[in-house]
XYZ file of N, CA, C and O in Angstrom:
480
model
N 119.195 21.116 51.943
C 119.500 19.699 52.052
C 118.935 18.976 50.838
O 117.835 19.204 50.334
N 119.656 18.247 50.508
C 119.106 17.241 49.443
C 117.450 16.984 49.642
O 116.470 17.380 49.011
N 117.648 15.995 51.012
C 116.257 15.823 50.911
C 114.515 16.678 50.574
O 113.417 16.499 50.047
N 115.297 17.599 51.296
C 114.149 18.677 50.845
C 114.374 19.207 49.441
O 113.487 20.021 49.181
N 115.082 19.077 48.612
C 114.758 19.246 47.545
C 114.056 18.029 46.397
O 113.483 18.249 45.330
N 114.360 16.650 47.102
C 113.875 16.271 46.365
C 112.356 15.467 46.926
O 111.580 14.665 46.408
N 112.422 16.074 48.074
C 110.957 15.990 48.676
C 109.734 17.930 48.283
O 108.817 18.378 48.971
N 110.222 18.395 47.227
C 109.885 19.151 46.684
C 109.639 18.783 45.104
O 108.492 18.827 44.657
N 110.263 18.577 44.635
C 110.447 18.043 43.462
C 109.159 16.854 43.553
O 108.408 16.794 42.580
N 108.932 15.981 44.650
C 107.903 15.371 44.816
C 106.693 15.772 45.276
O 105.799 15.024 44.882
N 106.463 16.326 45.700
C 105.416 17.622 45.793
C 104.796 17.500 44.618
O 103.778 16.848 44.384
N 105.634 18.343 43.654
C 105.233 19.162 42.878
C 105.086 18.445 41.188
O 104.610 19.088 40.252
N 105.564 17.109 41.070
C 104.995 15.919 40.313
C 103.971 15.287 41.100
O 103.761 14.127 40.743
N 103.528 15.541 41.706
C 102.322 14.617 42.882
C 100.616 15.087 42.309
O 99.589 14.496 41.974
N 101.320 17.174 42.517
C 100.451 17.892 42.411
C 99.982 17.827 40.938
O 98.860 17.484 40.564
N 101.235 18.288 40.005
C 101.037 17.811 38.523
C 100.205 16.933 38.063
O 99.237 17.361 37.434
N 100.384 15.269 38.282
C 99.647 14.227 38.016
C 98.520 13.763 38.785
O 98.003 12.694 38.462
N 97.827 14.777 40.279
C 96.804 14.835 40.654
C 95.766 16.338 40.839
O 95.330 16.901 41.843
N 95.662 16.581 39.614
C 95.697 18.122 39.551
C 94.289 18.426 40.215
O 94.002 19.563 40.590
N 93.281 17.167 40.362
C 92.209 18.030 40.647
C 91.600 17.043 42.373
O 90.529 16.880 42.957
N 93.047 16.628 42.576
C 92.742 15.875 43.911
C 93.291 16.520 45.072
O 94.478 16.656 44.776
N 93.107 17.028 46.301
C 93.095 17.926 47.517
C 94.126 16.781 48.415
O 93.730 15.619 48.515
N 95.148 17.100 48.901
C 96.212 16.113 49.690
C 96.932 16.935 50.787
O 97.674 17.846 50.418
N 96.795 16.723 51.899
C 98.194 17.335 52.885
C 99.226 16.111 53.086
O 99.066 14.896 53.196
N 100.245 16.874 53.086
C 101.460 16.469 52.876
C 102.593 17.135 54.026
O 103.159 18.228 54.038
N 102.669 15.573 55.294
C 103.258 15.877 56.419
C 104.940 15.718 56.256
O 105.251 14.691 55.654
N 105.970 16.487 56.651
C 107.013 16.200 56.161
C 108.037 16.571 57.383
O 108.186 17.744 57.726
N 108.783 15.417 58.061
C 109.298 14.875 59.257
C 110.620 15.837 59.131
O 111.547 15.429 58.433
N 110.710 16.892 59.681
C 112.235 17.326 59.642
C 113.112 17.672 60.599
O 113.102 18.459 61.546
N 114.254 16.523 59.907
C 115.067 16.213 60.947
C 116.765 16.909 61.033
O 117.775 16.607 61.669
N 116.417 17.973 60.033
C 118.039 19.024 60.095
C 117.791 19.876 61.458
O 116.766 20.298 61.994
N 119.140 19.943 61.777
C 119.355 21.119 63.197
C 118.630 22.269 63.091
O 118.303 22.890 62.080
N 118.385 22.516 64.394
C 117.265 23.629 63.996
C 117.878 24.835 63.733
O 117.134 25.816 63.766
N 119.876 25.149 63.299
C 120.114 26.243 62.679
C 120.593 26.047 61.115
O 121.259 26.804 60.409
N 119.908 24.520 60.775
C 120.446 24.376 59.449
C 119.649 25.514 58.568
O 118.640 25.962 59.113
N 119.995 26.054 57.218
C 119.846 27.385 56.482
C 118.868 26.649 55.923
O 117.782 26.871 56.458
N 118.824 25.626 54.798
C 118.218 25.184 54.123
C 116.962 24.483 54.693
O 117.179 23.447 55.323
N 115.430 24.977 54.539
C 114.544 24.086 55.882
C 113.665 24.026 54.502
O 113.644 24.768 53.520
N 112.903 22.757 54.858
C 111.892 22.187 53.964
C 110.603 23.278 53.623
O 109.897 23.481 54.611
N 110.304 23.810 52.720
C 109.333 24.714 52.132
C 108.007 24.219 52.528
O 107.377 23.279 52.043
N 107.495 25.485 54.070
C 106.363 25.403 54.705
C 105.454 25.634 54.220
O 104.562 25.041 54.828
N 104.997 26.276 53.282
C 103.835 26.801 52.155
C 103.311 25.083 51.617
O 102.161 24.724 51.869
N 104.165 24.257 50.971
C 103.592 23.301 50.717
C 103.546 22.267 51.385
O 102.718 21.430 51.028
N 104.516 21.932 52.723
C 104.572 20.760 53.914
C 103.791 21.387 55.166
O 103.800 22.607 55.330
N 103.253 20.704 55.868
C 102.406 20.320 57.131
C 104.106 20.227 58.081
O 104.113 19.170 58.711
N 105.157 20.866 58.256
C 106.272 20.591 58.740
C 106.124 19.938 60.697
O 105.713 20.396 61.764
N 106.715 18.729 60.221
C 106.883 18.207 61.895
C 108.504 18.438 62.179
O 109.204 18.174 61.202
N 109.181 18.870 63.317
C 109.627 18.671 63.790
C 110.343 17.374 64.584
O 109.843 16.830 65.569
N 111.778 16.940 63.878
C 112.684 15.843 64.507
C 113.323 16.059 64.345
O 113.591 15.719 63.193
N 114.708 16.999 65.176
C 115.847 16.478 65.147
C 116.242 15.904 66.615
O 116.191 16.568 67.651
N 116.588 14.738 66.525
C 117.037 13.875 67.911
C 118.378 13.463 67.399
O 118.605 13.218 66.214
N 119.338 13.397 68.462
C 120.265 12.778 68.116
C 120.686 11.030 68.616
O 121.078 10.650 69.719
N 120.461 10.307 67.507
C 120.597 8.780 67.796
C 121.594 8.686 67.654
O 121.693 7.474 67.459
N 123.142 9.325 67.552
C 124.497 8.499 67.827
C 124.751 7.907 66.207
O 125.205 6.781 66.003
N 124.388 8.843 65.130
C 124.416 8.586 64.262
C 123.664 7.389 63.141
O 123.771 7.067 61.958
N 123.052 7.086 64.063
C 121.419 5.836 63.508
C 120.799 6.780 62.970
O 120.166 7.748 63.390
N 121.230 6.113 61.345
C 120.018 6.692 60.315
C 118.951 6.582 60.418
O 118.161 7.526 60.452
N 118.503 4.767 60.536
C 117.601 4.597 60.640
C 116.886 4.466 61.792
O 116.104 3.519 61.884
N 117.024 5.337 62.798
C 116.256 5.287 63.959
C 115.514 6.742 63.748
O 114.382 7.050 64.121
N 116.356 7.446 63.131
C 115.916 8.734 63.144
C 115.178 8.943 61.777
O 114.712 10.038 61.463
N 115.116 8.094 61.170
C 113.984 8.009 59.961
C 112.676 7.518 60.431
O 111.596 7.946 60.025
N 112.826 6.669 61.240
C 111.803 5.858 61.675
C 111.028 6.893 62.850
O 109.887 7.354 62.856
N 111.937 7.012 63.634
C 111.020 8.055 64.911
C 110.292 9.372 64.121
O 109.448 10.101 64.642
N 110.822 9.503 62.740
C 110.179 11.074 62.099
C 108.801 10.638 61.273
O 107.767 11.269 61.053
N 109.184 9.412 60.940
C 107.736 8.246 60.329
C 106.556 8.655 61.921
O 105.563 9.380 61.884
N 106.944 8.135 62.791
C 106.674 7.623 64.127
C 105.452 8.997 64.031
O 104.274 8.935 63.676
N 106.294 10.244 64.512
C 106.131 11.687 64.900
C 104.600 12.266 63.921
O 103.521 12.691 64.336
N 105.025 12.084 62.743
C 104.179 12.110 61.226
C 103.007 10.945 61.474
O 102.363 11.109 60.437
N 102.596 10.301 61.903
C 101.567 9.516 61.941
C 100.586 9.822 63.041
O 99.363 9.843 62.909
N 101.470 10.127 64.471
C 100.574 10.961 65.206
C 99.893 12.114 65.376
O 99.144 12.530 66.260
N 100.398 12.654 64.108
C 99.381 14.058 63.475
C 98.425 13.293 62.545
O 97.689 14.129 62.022
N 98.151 12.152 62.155
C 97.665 11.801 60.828
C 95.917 11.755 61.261
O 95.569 10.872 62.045
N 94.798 12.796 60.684
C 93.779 12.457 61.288
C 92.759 11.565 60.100
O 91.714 11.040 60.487
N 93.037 11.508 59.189
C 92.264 10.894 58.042
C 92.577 8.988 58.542
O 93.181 8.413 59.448
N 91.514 8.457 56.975
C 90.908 7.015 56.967
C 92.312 6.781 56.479
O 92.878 5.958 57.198
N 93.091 7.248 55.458
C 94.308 6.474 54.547
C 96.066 7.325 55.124
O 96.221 8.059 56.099
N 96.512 7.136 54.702
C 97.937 7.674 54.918
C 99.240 6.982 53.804
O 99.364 5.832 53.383
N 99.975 8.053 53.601
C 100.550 7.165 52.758
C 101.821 7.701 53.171
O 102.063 8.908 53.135
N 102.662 6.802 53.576
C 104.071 7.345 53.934
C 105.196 6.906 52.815
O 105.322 5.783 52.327
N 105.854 7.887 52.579
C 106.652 7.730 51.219
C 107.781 8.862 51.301
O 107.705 10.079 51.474
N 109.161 7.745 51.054
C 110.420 8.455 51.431
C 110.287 9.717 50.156
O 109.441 9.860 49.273
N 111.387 10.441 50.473
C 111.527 11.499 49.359
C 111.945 11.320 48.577
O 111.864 12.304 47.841
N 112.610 10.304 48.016
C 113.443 9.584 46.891
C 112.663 8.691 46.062
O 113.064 8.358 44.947
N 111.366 8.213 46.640
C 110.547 7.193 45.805
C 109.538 8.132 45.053
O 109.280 9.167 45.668
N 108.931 7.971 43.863
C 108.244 8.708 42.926
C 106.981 7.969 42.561
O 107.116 6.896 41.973
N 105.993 8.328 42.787
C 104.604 7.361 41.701
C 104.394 8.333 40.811
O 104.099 9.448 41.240
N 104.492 8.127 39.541
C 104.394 8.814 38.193
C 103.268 8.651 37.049
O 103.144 9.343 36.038
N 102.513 7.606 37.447
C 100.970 7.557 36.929
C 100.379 8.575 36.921
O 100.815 9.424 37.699
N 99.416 8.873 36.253
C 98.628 10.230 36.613
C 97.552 9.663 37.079
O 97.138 8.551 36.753
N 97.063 10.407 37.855
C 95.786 10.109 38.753
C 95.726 8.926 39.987
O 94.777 8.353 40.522
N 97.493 8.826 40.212
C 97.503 7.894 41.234
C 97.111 7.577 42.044
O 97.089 6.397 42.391
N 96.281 9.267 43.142
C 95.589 9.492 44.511
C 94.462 8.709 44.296
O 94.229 7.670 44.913
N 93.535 9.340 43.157
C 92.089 8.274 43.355
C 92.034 6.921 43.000
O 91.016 6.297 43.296
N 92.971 6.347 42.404
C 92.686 5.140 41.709
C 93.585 4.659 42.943
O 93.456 3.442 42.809
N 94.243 4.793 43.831
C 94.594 3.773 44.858
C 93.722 4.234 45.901
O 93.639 3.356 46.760
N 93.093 5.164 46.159
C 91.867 5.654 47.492
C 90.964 4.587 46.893
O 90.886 3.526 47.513
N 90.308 4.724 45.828
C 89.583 3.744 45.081
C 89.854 1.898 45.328
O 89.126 1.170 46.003
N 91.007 1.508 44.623
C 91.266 0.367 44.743
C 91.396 0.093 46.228
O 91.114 -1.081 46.467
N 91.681 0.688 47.147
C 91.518 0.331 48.695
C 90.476 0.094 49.596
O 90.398 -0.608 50.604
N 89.782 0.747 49.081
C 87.900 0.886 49.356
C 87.560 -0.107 48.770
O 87.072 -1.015 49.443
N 87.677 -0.243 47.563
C 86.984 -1.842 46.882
C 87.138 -2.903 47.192
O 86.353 -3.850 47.237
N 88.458 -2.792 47.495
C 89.371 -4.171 48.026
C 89.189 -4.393 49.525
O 89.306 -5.553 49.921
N 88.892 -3.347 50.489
C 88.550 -3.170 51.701
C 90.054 -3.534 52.445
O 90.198 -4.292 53.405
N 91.310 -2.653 51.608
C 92.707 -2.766 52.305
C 92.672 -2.558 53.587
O 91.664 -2.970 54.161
N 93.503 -2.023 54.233
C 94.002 -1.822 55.470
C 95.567 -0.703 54.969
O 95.876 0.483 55.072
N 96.302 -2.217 54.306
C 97.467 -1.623 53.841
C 97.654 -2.174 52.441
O 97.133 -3.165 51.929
N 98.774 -1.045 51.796
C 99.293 -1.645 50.823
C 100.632 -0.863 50.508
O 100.879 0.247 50.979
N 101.329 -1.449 49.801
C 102.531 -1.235 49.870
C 103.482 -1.488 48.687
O 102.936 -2.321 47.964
N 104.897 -1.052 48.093
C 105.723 -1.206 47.281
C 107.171 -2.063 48.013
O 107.765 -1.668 49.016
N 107.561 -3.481 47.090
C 108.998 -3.128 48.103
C 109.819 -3.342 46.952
O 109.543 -3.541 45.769
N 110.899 -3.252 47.582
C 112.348 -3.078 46.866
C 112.310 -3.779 45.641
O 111.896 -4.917 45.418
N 112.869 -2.825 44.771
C 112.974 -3.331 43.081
C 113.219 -4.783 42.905
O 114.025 -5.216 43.728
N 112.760 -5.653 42.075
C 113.360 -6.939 42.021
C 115.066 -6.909 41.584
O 115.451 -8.066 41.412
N 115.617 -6.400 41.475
C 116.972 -6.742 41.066
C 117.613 -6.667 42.903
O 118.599 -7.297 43.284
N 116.864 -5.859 43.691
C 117.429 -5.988 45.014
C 116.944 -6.902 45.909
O 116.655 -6.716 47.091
N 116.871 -7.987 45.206
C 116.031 -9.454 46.183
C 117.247 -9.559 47.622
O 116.809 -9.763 48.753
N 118.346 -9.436 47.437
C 119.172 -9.672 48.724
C 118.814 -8.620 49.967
O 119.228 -8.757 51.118
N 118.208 -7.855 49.630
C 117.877 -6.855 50.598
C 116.149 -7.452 51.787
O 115.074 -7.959 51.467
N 116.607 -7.122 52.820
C 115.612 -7.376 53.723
C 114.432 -7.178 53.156
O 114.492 -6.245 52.355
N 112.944 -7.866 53.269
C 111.749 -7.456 53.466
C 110.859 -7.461 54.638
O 109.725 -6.990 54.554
C-alpha cells in the first residue's frame, strides 16, 4: 500500500536526522487482514484497525489515531500522518526540549498557508 511505503520512507528520514535519539514508532493498520502488502514490523509497534465505516475515511483514520494512543505509555506523543515529513535534523530533542521549557501540553502544525480555505 502506498501508505506503508511512505510511512517507511518516514521512518527511515526520522531515523537519519535523529541518529542518536531512541523513538518507538506506533503505526495504526488499517488494510484487510489478507491484504499482501502489510506495514514493516521490524521497525513499527503495529496496531491493528481494520473496521469497516461504510467507506468514511475519516472515521477510520481517526479511530486508528484513537487505537494508537491507547498503547501510548510515555510523557510526549507525536501523532503524524504518513505523508507529512519534519526534515530538520535533530528534530526529536529540540522539540522534547522546547516543550519542557515552554511547559507545552500540545503543539502542533496546520495546513500550509496557501490552504487557508480548509478547516482548522
Amino acid at each position: 500500500a502506498l501508505s506503508g511505503s511512505l510511512l517507511a520512507f518516514n521512518y527511515d528520514i526520522t531515523k537519519r536526522l535523529n541518529p542518536h535519539t531512541e523513538f518507538l514508532w506506533l503505526a495504526a493498520d488499517s488494510t484487510p487482514p489478507d491484504f499482501a502488502q502489510k506495514i514493516d514490523a521490524q521497525k513499527f509497534t503495529i496496531i491493528p484497525h481494520y473496521e469497516n465505516y461504510g467507506g468514511l475515511g475519516s472515521h477510520q483514520h481517526a479511530g486508528g489515531i484513537n487505537k494508537c494512543l491507547k498503547e501510548v505509555k510515555t510523557r510526549f506523543v507525536l501523532s503524524l500522518d504518513s505523508d507529512f515529513y519534519i526534515i530538520r535534523r535533530g528534530w526529536i530533542d529540540e522539540m522534547l526540549s522546547y516543550m519542557r521549557e515552554h511547559d507545552l501540553a500540545f503543539f502542533g502544525a496546520t495546513y500550509h498557508a496557501k490552504d487557508y480555505p480548509k478547516y482548522r
